[in-house]
mmCIF file of C-alpha atoms and ligand atoms in Angstrom:
data_model
loop_
_atom_site.group_PDB
_atom_site.id
_atom_site.type_symbol
_atom_site.label_atom_id
_atom_site.label_comp_id
_atom_site.label_asym_id
_atom_site.label_seq_id
_atom_site.Cartn_x
_atom_site.Cartn_y
_atom_site.Cartn_z
ATOM 1 C CA UNK A 27 15.472 5.417 -27.106
ATOM 2 C CA UNK A 28 12.658 4.704 -25.271
ATOM 3 C CA UNK A 29 11.908 4.875 -21.042
ATOM 4 C CA UNK A 30 12.119 0.757 -21.873
ATOM 5 C CA UNK A 31 16.009 0.445 -23.211
ATOM 6 C CA UNK A 32 16.811 4.022 -21.185
ATOM 7 C CA UNK A 33 16.828 2.715 -17.804
ATOM 8 C CA UNK A 34 17.360 -1.118 -17.345
ATOM 9 C CA UNK A 35 17.535 -2.058 -14.491
ATOM 10 C CA UNK A 36 20.572 -3.604 -11.589
ATOM 11 C CA UNK A 37 18.434 -6.171 -9.812
ATOM 12 C CA UNK A 38 15.118 -7.081 -9.728
ATOM 13 C CA UNK A 39 13.467 -8.644 -7.084
ATOM 14 C CA UNK A 40 11.140 -11.378 -6.595
ATOM 15 C CA UNK A 41 7.890 -11.160 -5.062
ATOM 16 C CA UNK A 42 6.650 -8.505 -2.815
ATOM 17 C CA UNK A 43 6.128 -9.718 1.240
ATOM 18 C CA UNK A 44 8.230 -8.276 4.281
ATOM 19 C CA UNK A 45 11.921 -9.220 2.641
ATOM 20 C CA UNK A 46 10.895 -7.591 -0.851
ATOM 21 C CA UNK A 47 9.786 -4.565 -0.181
ATOM 22 C CA UNK A 48 11.807 -4.475 1.795
ATOM 23 C CA UNK A 49 15.044 -4.558 0.524
ATOM 24 C CA UNK A 50 14.187 -3.350 -3.614
ATOM 25 C CA UNK A 51 13.239 -0.198 -0.856
ATOM 26 C CA UNK A 52 16.302 -0.814 0.640
ATOM 27 C CA UNK A 53 18.739 -1.123 -3.040
ATOM 28 C CA UNK A 54 16.750 1.180 -4.337
ATOM 29 C CA UNK A 55 17.943 4.637 -2.469
ATOM 30 C CA UNK A 56 21.319 3.042 -2.542
ATOM 31 C CA UNK A 57 21.527 4.618 -6.062
ATOM 32 C CA UNK A 58 20.182 1.541 -7.568
ATOM 33 C CA UNK A 59 17.007 0.291 -10.475
ATOM 34 C CA UNK A 60 15.254 -1.708 -8.560
ATOM 35 C CA UNK A 61 12.614 -3.135 -10.632
ATOM 36 C CA UNK A 62 10.330 -4.652 -7.720
ATOM 37 C CA UNK A 63 8.003 -7.885 -8.327
ATOM 38 C CA UNK A 64 4.725 -9.148 -7.871
ATOM 39 C CA UNK A 65 2.325 -11.837 -9.305
ATOM 40 C CA UNK A 66 -0.154 -8.886 -8.765
ATOM 41 C CA UNK A 67 1.244 -5.661 -11.173
ATOM 42 C CA UNK A 68 -0.867 -3.595 -8.514
ATOM 43 C CA UNK A 69 0.032 -5.010 -5.357
ATOM 44 C CA UNK A 70 3.763 -4.012 -6.895
ATOM 45 C CA UNK A 71 2.497 -0.551 -8.116
ATOM 46 C CA UNK A 72 0.776 0.206 -5.075
ATOM 47 C CA UNK A 73 4.463 -0.863 -2.695
ATOM 48 C CA UNK A 74 6.046 1.461 -5.308
ATOM 49 C CA UNK A 75 3.184 4.661 -5.092
ATOM 50 C CA UNK A 76 3.850 4.826 -1.565
ATOM 51 C CA UNK A 77 7.531 4.587 -0.608
ATOM 52 C CA UNK A 78 8.311 6.577 -4.011
ATOM 53 C CA UNK A 79 11.827 5.842 -4.619
ATOM 54 C CA UNK A 80 12.709 7.507 -7.898
ATOM 55 C CA UNK A 81 14.880 4.320 -8.584
ATOM 56 C CA UNK A 82 12.088 1.997 -7.638
ATOM 57 C CA UNK A 83 9.308 0.487 -10.518
ATOM 58 C CA UNK A 84 6.875 -2.091 -10.469
ATOM 59 C CA UNK A 85 6.898 -5.165 -12.480
ATOM 60 C CA UNK A 86 5.932 -8.835 -12.203
ATOM 61 C CA UNK A 87 8.677 -11.357 -12.000
ATOM 62 C CA UNK A 88 9.833 -10.862 -15.712
ATOM 63 C CA UNK A 89 10.032 -8.015 -15.317
ATOM 64 C CA UNK A 90 12.342 -8.866 -12.620
ATOM 65 C CA UNK A 91 14.287 -11.614 -13.975
ATOM 66 C CA UNK A 92 16.035 -9.650 -17.061
ATOM 67 C CA UNK A 93 17.701 -8.004 -14.422
ATOM 68 C CA UNK A 94 21.208 -9.232 -14.076
ATOM 69 C CA UNK A 95 20.805 -9.319 -10.313
ATOM 70 C CA UNK A 96 17.894 -11.278 -9.369
ATOM 71 C CA UNK A 97 16.440 -11.475 -5.599
ATOM 72 C CA UNK A 98 14.001 -13.514 -5.281
ATOM 73 C CA UNK A 99 11.686 -13.741 -1.949
ATOM 74 C CA UNK A 100 9.452 -15.911 -2.005
ATOM 75 C CA UNK A 101 9.543 -19.374 0.355
ATOM 76 C CA UNK A 102 11.677 -22.279 -1.233
ATOM 77 C CA UNK A 103 8.579 -24.006 0.629
ATOM 78 C CA UNK A 104 5.844 -21.774 -1.749
ATOM 79 C CA UNK A 105 7.509 -23.433 -4.413
ATOM 80 C CA UNK A 106 10.459 -21.216 -5.215
ATOM 81 C CA UNK A 107 12.485 -22.970 -6.704
ATOM 82 C CA UNK A 108 10.473 -23.976 -9.483
ATOM 83 C CA UNK A 109 8.624 -20.067 -10.228
ATOM 84 C CA UNK A 110 12.071 -19.715 -11.463
ATOM 85 C CA UNK A 111 12.104 -22.279 -13.169
ATOM 86 C CA UNK A 112 9.344 -20.822 -15.409
ATOM 87 C CA UNK A 113 12.426 -18.456 -16.257
ATOM 88 C CA UNK A 114 14.637 -20.694 -16.561
ATOM 89 C CA UNK A 115 15.557 -18.853 -20.502
ATOM 90 C CA UNK A 116 15.825 -15.646 -18.371
ATOM 91 C CA UNK A 117 18.781 -17.380 -16.000
ATOM 92 C CA UNK A 118 21.558 -17.589 -18.080
ATOM 93 C CA UNK A 119 25.322 -15.627 -16.680
ATOM 94 C CA UNK A 120 23.145 -13.885 -13.692
ATOM 95 C CA UNK A 121 23.958 -12.771 -10.551
ATOM 96 C CA UNK A 122 21.259 -14.580 -7.899
ATOM 97 C CA UNK A 123 20.720 -13.143 -4.065
ATOM 98 C CA UNK A 124 20.098 -16.240 -2.277
ATOM 99 C CA UNK A 125 18.228 -14.657 0.858
ATOM 100 C CA UNK A 126 15.564 -18.516 1.489
ATOM 101 C CA UNK A 127 15.043 -19.562 5.307
ATOM 102 C CA UNK A 128 13.786 -23.002 4.186
ATOM 103 C CA UNK A 129 10.710 -23.248 6.936
ATOM 104 C CA UNK A 130 8.252 -25.034 6.784
ATOM 105 C CA UNK A 131 5.124 -23.901 6.706
ATOM 106 C CA UNK A 132 4.574 -24.366 10.942
ATOM 107 C CA UNK A 133 8.683 -23.012 11.351
ATOM 108 C CA UNK A 134 9.404 -26.138 13.434
ATOM 109 C CA UNK A 135 12.541 -27.237 10.783
ATOM 110 C CA UNK A 136 13.437 -26.477 6.961
ATOM 111 C CA UNK A 137 12.263 -28.390 4.304
ATOM 112 C CA UNK A 138 15.898 -29.155 3.004
ATOM 113 C CA UNK A 139 18.460 -31.590 4.476
ATOM 114 C CA UNK A 140 21.106 -31.295 6.888
ATOM 115 C CA UNK A 141 22.852 -32.492 4.587
ATOM 116 C CA UNK A 142 22.050 -29.008 2.312
ATOM 117 C CA UNK A 143 20.790 -25.972 2.373
ATOM 118 C CA UNK A 144 18.331 -23.245 0.143
ATOM 119 C CA UNK A 145 21.321 -21.672 -1.461
ATOM 120 C CA UNK A 146 22.931 -24.869 -2.771
ATOM 121 C CA UNK A 147 19.311 -26.605 -3.660
ATOM 122 C CA UNK A 148 18.840 -23.454 -5.949
ATOM 123 C CA UNK A 149 21.958 -23.520 -7.298
ATOM 124 C CA UNK A 150 22.370 -27.422 -7.666
ATOM 125 C CA UNK A 151 18.160 -26.375 -10.000
ATOM 126 C CA UNK A 152 20.450 -23.793 -11.101
ATOM 127 C CA UNK A 153 23.738 -24.571 -12.308
ATOM 128 C CA UNK A 154 23.879 -21.781 -14.866
ATOM 129 C CA UNK A 155 23.119 -19.739 -12.560
ATOM 130 C CA UNK A 156 25.722 -18.301 -9.892
ATOM 131 C CA UNK A 157 24.338 -17.749 -6.484
ATOM 132 C CA UNK A 158 25.229 -15.704 -3.022
ATOM 133 C CA UNK A 159 23.323 -16.013 -0.352
ATOM 134 C CA UNK A 160 22.959 -12.832 2.011
ATOM 135 C CA UNK A 161 20.568 -11.256 3.693
ATOM 136 C CA UNK A 162 19.651 -14.782 5.538
ATOM 137 C CA UNK A 163 20.060 -13.354 8.876
ATOM 138 C CA UNK A 164 19.184 -9.853 8.654
ATOM 139 C CA UNK A 165 15.253 -9.934 11.003
ATOM 140 C CA UNK A 166 12.723 -8.626 8.448
ATOM 141 C CA UNK A 167 11.821 -4.938 10.606
ATOM 142 C CA UNK A 168 15.704 -5.044 11.574
ATOM 143 C CA UNK A 169 15.041 -3.297 7.904
ATOM 144 C CA UNK A 170 12.871 -0.506 9.100
ATOM 145 C CA UNK A 171 16.199 0.506 11.562
ATOM 146 C CA UNK A 172 18.822 -1.249 10.598
ATOM 147 C CA UNK A 173 21.192 0.769 13.122
ATOM 148 C CA UNK A 174 21.892 -0.587 16.714
ATOM 149 C CA UNK A 175 23.172 2.392 18.120
ATOM 150 C CA UNK A 176 26.265 4.060 15.700
ATOM 151 C CA UNK A 177 27.229 0.370 15.047
ATOM 152 C CA UNK A 178 25.976 -1.576 12.245
ATOM 153 C CA UNK A 179 25.196 -5.328 12.275
ATOM 154 C CA UNK A 180 25.974 -8.046 9.330
ATOM 155 C CA UNK A 181 25.432 -9.201 6.747
ATOM 156 C CA UNK A 182 27.053 -13.209 5.996
ATOM 157 C CA UNK A 183 27.009 -13.512 2.658
ATOM 158 C CA UNK A 184 28.177 -17.051 1.351
ATOM 159 C CA UNK A 185 29.071 -18.371 -2.530
ATOM 160 C CA UNK A 186 31.417 -20.420 -4.519
ATOM 161 C CA UNK A 187 31.891 -16.888 -6.904
ATOM 162 C CA UNK A 188 34.486 -14.858 -5.666
ATOM 163 C CA UNK A 189 32.875 -12.588 -9.233
ATOM 164 C CA UNK A 190 29.594 -13.286 -7.672
ATOM 165 C CA UNK A 191 30.226 -11.869 -4.228
ATOM 166 C CA UNK A 192 32.188 -8.737 -5.316
ATOM 167 C CA UNK A 193 28.658 -7.542 -7.669
ATOM 168 C CA UNK A 194 26.920 -8.520 -4.969
ATOM 169 C CA UNK A 195 29.447 -5.967 -3.328
ATOM 170 C CA UNK A 196 29.570 -3.391 -5.571
ATOM 171 C CA UNK A 197 25.645 -3.349 -5.426
ATOM 172 C CA UNK A 198 25.276 -3.498 -1.632
ATOM 173 C CA UNK A 199 27.066 -0.683 -1.675
ATOM 174 C CA UNK A 200 25.869 2.586 0.328
ATOM 175 C CA UNK A 201 23.532 0.461 2.371
ATOM 176 C CA UNK A 202 23.270 0.298 6.138
ATOM 177 C CA UNK A 203 24.970 -3.303 6.748
ATOM 178 C CA UNK A 204 28.384 -4.571 6.894
ATOM 179 C CA UNK A 205 29.405 -7.616 4.589
ATOM 180 C CA UNK A 206 31.081 -10.412 6.448
ATOM 181 C CA UNK A 207 32.416 -12.933 3.342
ATOM 182 C CA UNK A 208 31.545 -15.794 5.608
ATOM 183 C CA UNK A 209 32.607 -18.277 2.996
ATOM 184 C CA UNK A 210 31.839 -20.913 0.722
ATOM 185 C CA UNK A 211 27.942 -21.633 -0.678
ATOM 186 C CA UNK A 212 28.412 -25.162 1.853
ATOM 187 C CA UNK A 213 28.931 -22.602 4.663
ATOM 188 C CA UNK A 214 24.951 -21.715 3.573
ATOM 189 C CA UNK A 215 23.800 -25.026 6.551
ATOM 190 C CA UNK A 216 25.133 -22.244 8.888
ATOM 191 C CA UNK A 217 23.849 -19.374 7.942
ATOM 192 C CA UNK A 218 20.065 -20.730 7.946
ATOM 193 C CA UNK A 219 19.904 -22.918 10.522
ATOM 194 C CA UNK A 220 21.444 -20.614 12.511
ATOM 195 C CA UNK A 221 18.023 -18.012 12.260
ATOM 196 C CA UNK A 222 16.850 -21.317 15.104
ATOM 197 C CA UNK A 223 19.559 -19.679 17.472
ATOM 198 C CA UNK A 224 19.217 -16.357 16.707
ATOM 199 C CA UNK A 225 14.245 -16.316 16.143
ATOM 200 C CA UNK A 226 15.028 -18.168 19.816
ATOM 201 C CA UNK A 227 17.046 -15.540 22.404
ATOM 202 C CA UNK A 228 15.857 -12.169 19.887
ATOM 203 C CA UNK A 229 12.275 -13.396 21.974
ATOM 204 C CA UNK A 230 13.951 -14.233 25.438
ATOM 205 C CA UNK A 231 15.708 -11.122 24.844
ATOM 206 C CA UNK A 232 12.358 -9.474 24.541
ATOM 207 C CA UNK A 233 13.496 -7.736 21.069
ATOM 208 C CA UNK A 234 11.962 -9.937 17.972
ATOM 209 C CA UNK A 235 12.187 -9.821 15.510
ATOM 210 C CA UNK A 236 14.911 -6.569 16.176
ATOM 211 C CA UNK A 237 17.376 -8.471 15.878
ATOM 212 C CA UNK A 238 20.829 -8.759 14.299
ATOM 213 C CA UNK A 239 24.382 -9.717 14.429
ATOM 214 C CA UNK A 240 27.703 -7.719 14.639
ATOM 215 C CA UNK A 241 30.897 -10.015 15.333
ATOM 216 C CA UNK A 242 33.332 -8.094 17.857
ATOM 217 C CA UNK A 243 36.437 -8.213 17.665
ATOM 218 C CA UNK A 244 39.481 -6.808 19.288
ATOM 219 C CA UNK A 245 42.664 -6.041 16.672
ATOM 220 C CA UNK A 246 44.808 -9.846 17.037
ATOM 221 C CA UNK A 247 48.074 -8.526 19.103
HETATM 222 N N1 NAP B 7 11.053 -12.938 7.120
HETATM 223 C C1 NAP B 7 12.333 -12.778 7.106
HETATM 224 O O1 NAP B 7 13.011 -12.028 8.272
HETATM 225 C C2 NAP B 7 13.430 -13.384 6.600
HETATM 226 C C3 NAP B 7 14.352 -12.758 6.608
HETATM 227 C C4 NAP B 7 15.547 -13.715 6.456
HETATM 228 C C5 NAP B 7 15.632 -14.327 4.635
HETATM 229 N N2 NAP B 7 14.188 -14.458 4.750
HETATM 230 C C6 NAP B 7 13.995 -15.206 3.681
HETATM 231 O O2 NAP B 7 12.885 -14.354 2.629
HETATM 232 C C7 NAP B 7 11.853 -15.193 1.915
HETATM 233 C C8 NAP B 7 10.736 -13.707 1.726
HETATM 234 O O3 NAP B 7 10.392 -14.613 3.166
HETATM 235 P P1 NAP B 7 9.272 -13.103 3.426
HETATM 236 O O4 NAP B 7 9.360 -13.745 5.154
HETATM 237 O O5 NAP B 7 9.689 -12.118 2.547
HETATM 238 O O6 NAP B 7 7.820 -13.699 2.789
HETATM 239 P P2 NAP B 7 6.718 -13.151 2.716
HETATM 240 O O7 NAP B 7 6.303 -11.586 3.528
HETATM 241 O O8 NAP B 7 5.119 -14.499 2.820
HETATM 242 O O9 NAP B 7 5.920 -13.276 1.395
HETATM 243 C C9 NAP B 7 6.833 -13.602 0.060
HETATM 244 C C10 NAP B 7 6.410 -13.283 -1.613
HETATM 245 O O10 NAP B 7 5.933 -14.279 -2.385
HETATM 246 C C11 NAP B 7 5.586 -13.844 -4.014
HETATM 247 N N3 NAP B 7 5.218 -15.832 -3.598
HETATM 248 C C12 NAP B 7 5.548 -15.626 -4.530
HETATM 249 N N4 NAP B 7 4.270 -16.939 -4.834
HETATM 250 C C13 NAP B 7 4.128 -17.201 -3.285
HETATM 251 C C14 NAP B 7 2.860 -17.939 -3.580
HETATM 252 N N5 NAP B 7 2.520 -19.347 -3.004
HETATM 253 N N6 NAP B 7 2.149 -18.444 -1.903
HETATM 254 C C15 NAP B 7 2.408 -17.677 -1.314
HETATM 255 N N7 NAP B 7 3.484 -15.977 -1.237
HETATM 256 C C16 NAP B 7 3.968 -16.586 -3.344
HETATM 257 C C17 NAP B 7 3.988 -13.164 -2.420
HETATM 258 O O11 NAP B 7 4.883 -11.522 -3.476
HETATM 259 P P3 NAP B 7 3.714 -11.082 -4.511
HETATM 260 O O12 NAP B 7 2.835 -12.196 -4.300
HETATM 261 O O13 NAP B 7 3.489 -9.749 -4.636
HETATM 262 O O14 NAP B 7 4.794 -12.377 -5.980
HETATM 263 C C18 NAP B 7 4.744 -12.727 -1.449
HETATM 264 O O15 NAP B 7 3.896 -11.847 -0.429
HETATM 265 C C19 NAP B 7 12.459 -16.390 2.224
HETATM 266 O O16 NAP B 7 13.059 -17.389 1.366
HETATM 267 C C20 NAP B 7 12.125 -16.423 4.222
HETATM 268 O O17 NAP B 7 13.106 -17.926 4.043
HETATM 269 C C21 NAP B 7 12.740 -14.169 6.012
#
């Protein structure tokens, strides 16, 4: 058996930017076999070498989309939908972990209409995948220091397919967040737009981009 056959990735990340490299590292540190894919293999290779996590390997986008779960970390404004179209034949039945907040280039608005979301646009364009939304509310630097004191902060998870949510939660086991089910995929509209408020509050509180939500709760009487 070749190394390639015996080392089957569980997660493929597309894009080596702020989110992609950190999320790939986070899942790999939790023990998942992860391929970090880039347009430029050398860039992915350099990042993976620097991180030195045994379960993290470098690849191109094609290597990443071959995994059973894929996490594109590319802006919709930069052509995420057309990019995935190129790998259409590899997407059937995959879990697609969508982290997109569909900002325009000056971050003043979204490129999606009010009655949609990045997650819904992806699900509409690629009905052969099972989309779940996650990490949309987490700003990139939070992954460098994910604990706020003793507390884990929240990741709001959306999706229409319960099996896909369970598959995602299994993949995320051991990662330093509390995962909350925020409802069906349509709720991604709210989660994505929440980022406008979070970033503005973070700046007011001199924390940007190191802030995240945790829902405070008390036991019901
Ligand atoms: N930044 C945040 O705090 C944050 C939080 C939550 C969600 N998100 C979402 O995460 C996704 C990625 O955000 P990011 O902040 O990580 O972005 P980023 O730092 O700009 O990285 C995006 C990556 O996309 C890849 N890419 C592919 N085609 C591209 C193109 N035409 N132009 C530019 N880059 C291209 C590049 O990786 P390669 O060159 O390696 O292919 C690039 O490094 C977005 O959907 C964003 O809404 C971001």
